[in-house]
């Protein structure tokens, strides 16, 4: 079984590796710079050195490496690394080989006999007859956005932050405020090329090699490395009406959110395009690093509202428009907002370009970078909570644990999604109810106070457990085998079967710690 090597196995491995480095040349590196980069991530909690890093120049390089590991008597582990924005070492390969997927940026993915338009970035190819893009697994979503916009097209399902790779988000789900209507990113993929854990190059879709297709989507990198994904596209809007409304009562806030996401047909003209929500706590200015939204002139009255109530819920929505819908979008929003029960006088609007809206987190990132606050520990916790448990969660977590501990630095997101927009054949795990909430505690901490955040995370999980709330972790970070079995629930058997089928030597993505806790 792959992963860590006891001495002298490690010694033998290093000898084999030197041979491999010689054969593959500069593509496989074991110098300190390469090792350092591949042994860290956005979380800054784990640091596991790989023995080497592969910078593939073609898909063949990936396939050869995996086949080689399968052949040796002690296979070594291999992890695809997208942009390394995991928080718990998921893209690391202790003593194994990390594959830097971004080095394939300009590699034109194999596309079966169909004529496509290459964008400036040759790793992204757009078919504007059938509205899809063939995109390399190591491409960043921001680049996909720019490339598709050149053709007046766009993907419809997004993450809040676009400097993540296609392979990285498809291995999880890829969610944001667009998921209630357009589903997570994994449900907007027509086809993929995958190099399996045995090194085989396989094209898969719901019709062809479907077991691999559904396994890989949300599969935490366990069955294969995504080298190409065919993403569905639609005509791109130009601008966005972006609105936030404040609530002091959680049940009213949740009721309004649920009402708004009940209008969710993909073609339904009067539906919103995006809906999220967040907590506002008594911690200074109402804006946080992820977005600056509220007009300066309203800051003081918002702060005094939050101070008075201790906790305020912010409902955030947007609706896209272009020159054809410019005159109707305002009316449609007014109709949608009729009957909502936000606090009078606490509705705020902005009108921004489509790109600025989708890329809204970037400026906050740049600010944090400039203050040295980006590369700090991120003890994140992301949960999916069934609708029937969300008020208990509010009472036990937001109004008790979070207020009592008062350590939250960073956004806390809370918004509902529709289960019907997900596909149960995929590996991603969600609660059983038709509507479920995502709650994301997106903290930043210092290097010497992160334990307090981890303790809070443990207390939250402990509360959910004791209260019998059927929560599931998103971007799961689970420490025991039994924990993983519980996490996957009825999907565990199929997950195990696929692992045996596509990665029998358990080589891929050891950093998830599913098979090698
Ligand atoms: P990595 O961290 O590099 O890899 C993640 C996992 O996927 C690893 O197990 C890795 O081995 C595997 N993997 C990577 N590439 C491939 C591939 N080509 N084929 C197979 N497996 C692969 N998530 C959301 O859903 N919505 C959000 O709004 C959102 N916002 C975020 C904002 C920030 C600032 C950050 C840091 C993260 C955010 N995330 C969000 C989480 C993010 O989607 C995941 O952490 C994702 O895994 C990161 O992508 P990455 O390209 O950096 O992947």
Coordinates of C-alpha atoms and ligand atoms in Angstrom, one line a residue, residues 41-42 78-87 90-92 101 137-138 140 158-161 163-169 171-176 185 216 220-222 224-227 276 289-290 361 374 380 413 415 442 474-475 509 511-512, ligand 1:
X41 CA -0.9 24.7 1.4
X42 CA -3.4 27.4 2.2
X78 CA 1.1 10.4 -5.9
X79 CA -1.0 13.5 -5.4
X80 CA -2.2 15.9 -8.0
X81 CA -1.7 19.5 -6.8
X82 CA -3.9 22.1 -8.3
X83 CA -3.4 25.5 -6.7
X84 CA -2.7 24.0 -3.2
X85 CA -5.7 25.8 -1.7
X86 CA -6.7 22.9 0.5
X87 CA -6.4 23.6 4.1
X90 CA -5.1 17.1 1.0
X91 CA -2.8 17.8 -2.0
X92 CA 0.4 16.6 -0.3
X101 CA -1.0 20.3 -12.5
X137 CA -7.5 20.0 -15.0
X138 CA -4.8 22.4 -13.8
X140 CA -7.5 28.2 -12.9
X158 CA -18.9 29.2 -9.7
X159 CA -16.9 29.2 -6.5
X160 CA -16.6 32.5 -4.6
X161 CA -12.9 32.6 -5.3
X163 CA -7.9 31.2 -8.2
X164 CA -8.6 27.5 -7.7
X165 CA -8.1 24.8 -10.4
X166 CA -10.7 23.0 -12.3
X167 CA -9.4 19.6 -11.1
X168 CA -9.2 20.8 -7.5
X169 CA -12.8 22.0 -7.3
X171 CA -12.6 16.8 -6.8
X172 CA -14.8 18.4 -4.1
X173 CA -17.9 19.9 -5.6
X174 CA -17.3 23.6 -6.3
X175 CA -20.1 25.6 -4.6
X176 CA -21.2 29.1 -4.2
X185 CA -19.7 22.8 -10.5
X216 CA -14.2 11.2 -9.9
X220 CA -11.4 13.7 -3.4
X221 CA -8.8 12.7 -6.0
X222 CA -9.0 9.0 -5.1
X224 CA -7.7 9.4 -11.1
X225 CA -6.2 12.6 -12.1
X226 CA -8.5 14.9 -14.1
X227 CA -6.6 16.1 -17.1
X276 CA -25.6 33.5 -0.1
X289 CA -11.5 40.9 3.7
X290 CA -13.7 38.8 1.4
X361 CA -12.7 38.1 -3.5
X374 CA -2.7 35.8 3.5
X380 CA -11.6 26.4 8.2
X413 CA -21.2 31.9 5.5
X415 CA -26.9 29.7 2.8
X442 CA -13.6 30.7 7.0
X474 CA -17.6 19.8 2.9
X475 CA -13.9 19.7 2.0
X509 CA -4.2 11.6 -3.1
X511 CA -3.3 13.6 1.8
X512 CA -7.0 13.1 2.1
Ligands
LIG1 P1 -5.7 21.4 -4.3 O1 -5.7 22.0 -3.0 O2 -4.4 21.6 -5.0 O3 -6.2 19.9 -4.4 C1 -7.3 19.5 -3.6 C2 -7.5 18.0 -3.8 O4 -7.9 17.7 -5.1 C3 -6.3 17.2 -3.5 O5 -6.7 16.0 -2.9 C4 -5.7 16.9 -4.8 O6 -4.9 15.8 -4.8 C5 -6.9 16.8 -5.7 N1 -6.7 17.3 -7.1 C6 -6.2 18.5 -7.5 N2 -6.1 18.6 -8.8 C7 -6.7 17.4 -9.2 C8 -6.9 16.8 -10.5 N3 -6.6 17.5 -11.6 N4 -7.4 15.6 -10.6 C9 -7.8 14.9 -9.5 N5 -7.5 15.4 -8.3 C10 -7.0 16.6 -8.1 N6 -14.6 25.8 -2.5 C11 -15.8 25.9 -3.0 O7 -16.4 24.9 -3.3 N7 -16.4 27.1 -3.1 C12 -15.8 28.3 -2.7 O8 -16.3 29.4 -2.8 C13 -14.4 28.2 -2.3 N8 -13.7 29.3 -2.0 C14 -12.4 29.2 -1.5 C15 -11.7 30.3 -1.2 C16 -10.4 30.2 -0.9 C17 -9.6 31.5 -0.5 C18 -9.8 29.0 -0.7 C19 -8.4 28.9 -0.2 C20 -10.5 27.8 -1.0 C21 -11.8 27.9 -1.4 N9 -12.6 26.8 -1.7 C22 -13.9 26.9 -2.2 C23 -12.1 25.4 -1.5 C24 -11.4 24.9 -2.7 O9 -12.4 24.6 -3.7 C25 -10.7 23.6 -2.4 O10 -9.8 23.7 -1.4 C26 -10.0 23.1 -3.7 O11 -9.6 21.8 -3.5 C27 -8.9 23.9 -4.0 O12 -8.5 23.8 -5.3 P2 -7.0 23.6 -5.7 O13 -7.0 23.7 -7.1 O14 -6.1 24.5 -4.9 O15 -6.8 22.1 -5.2

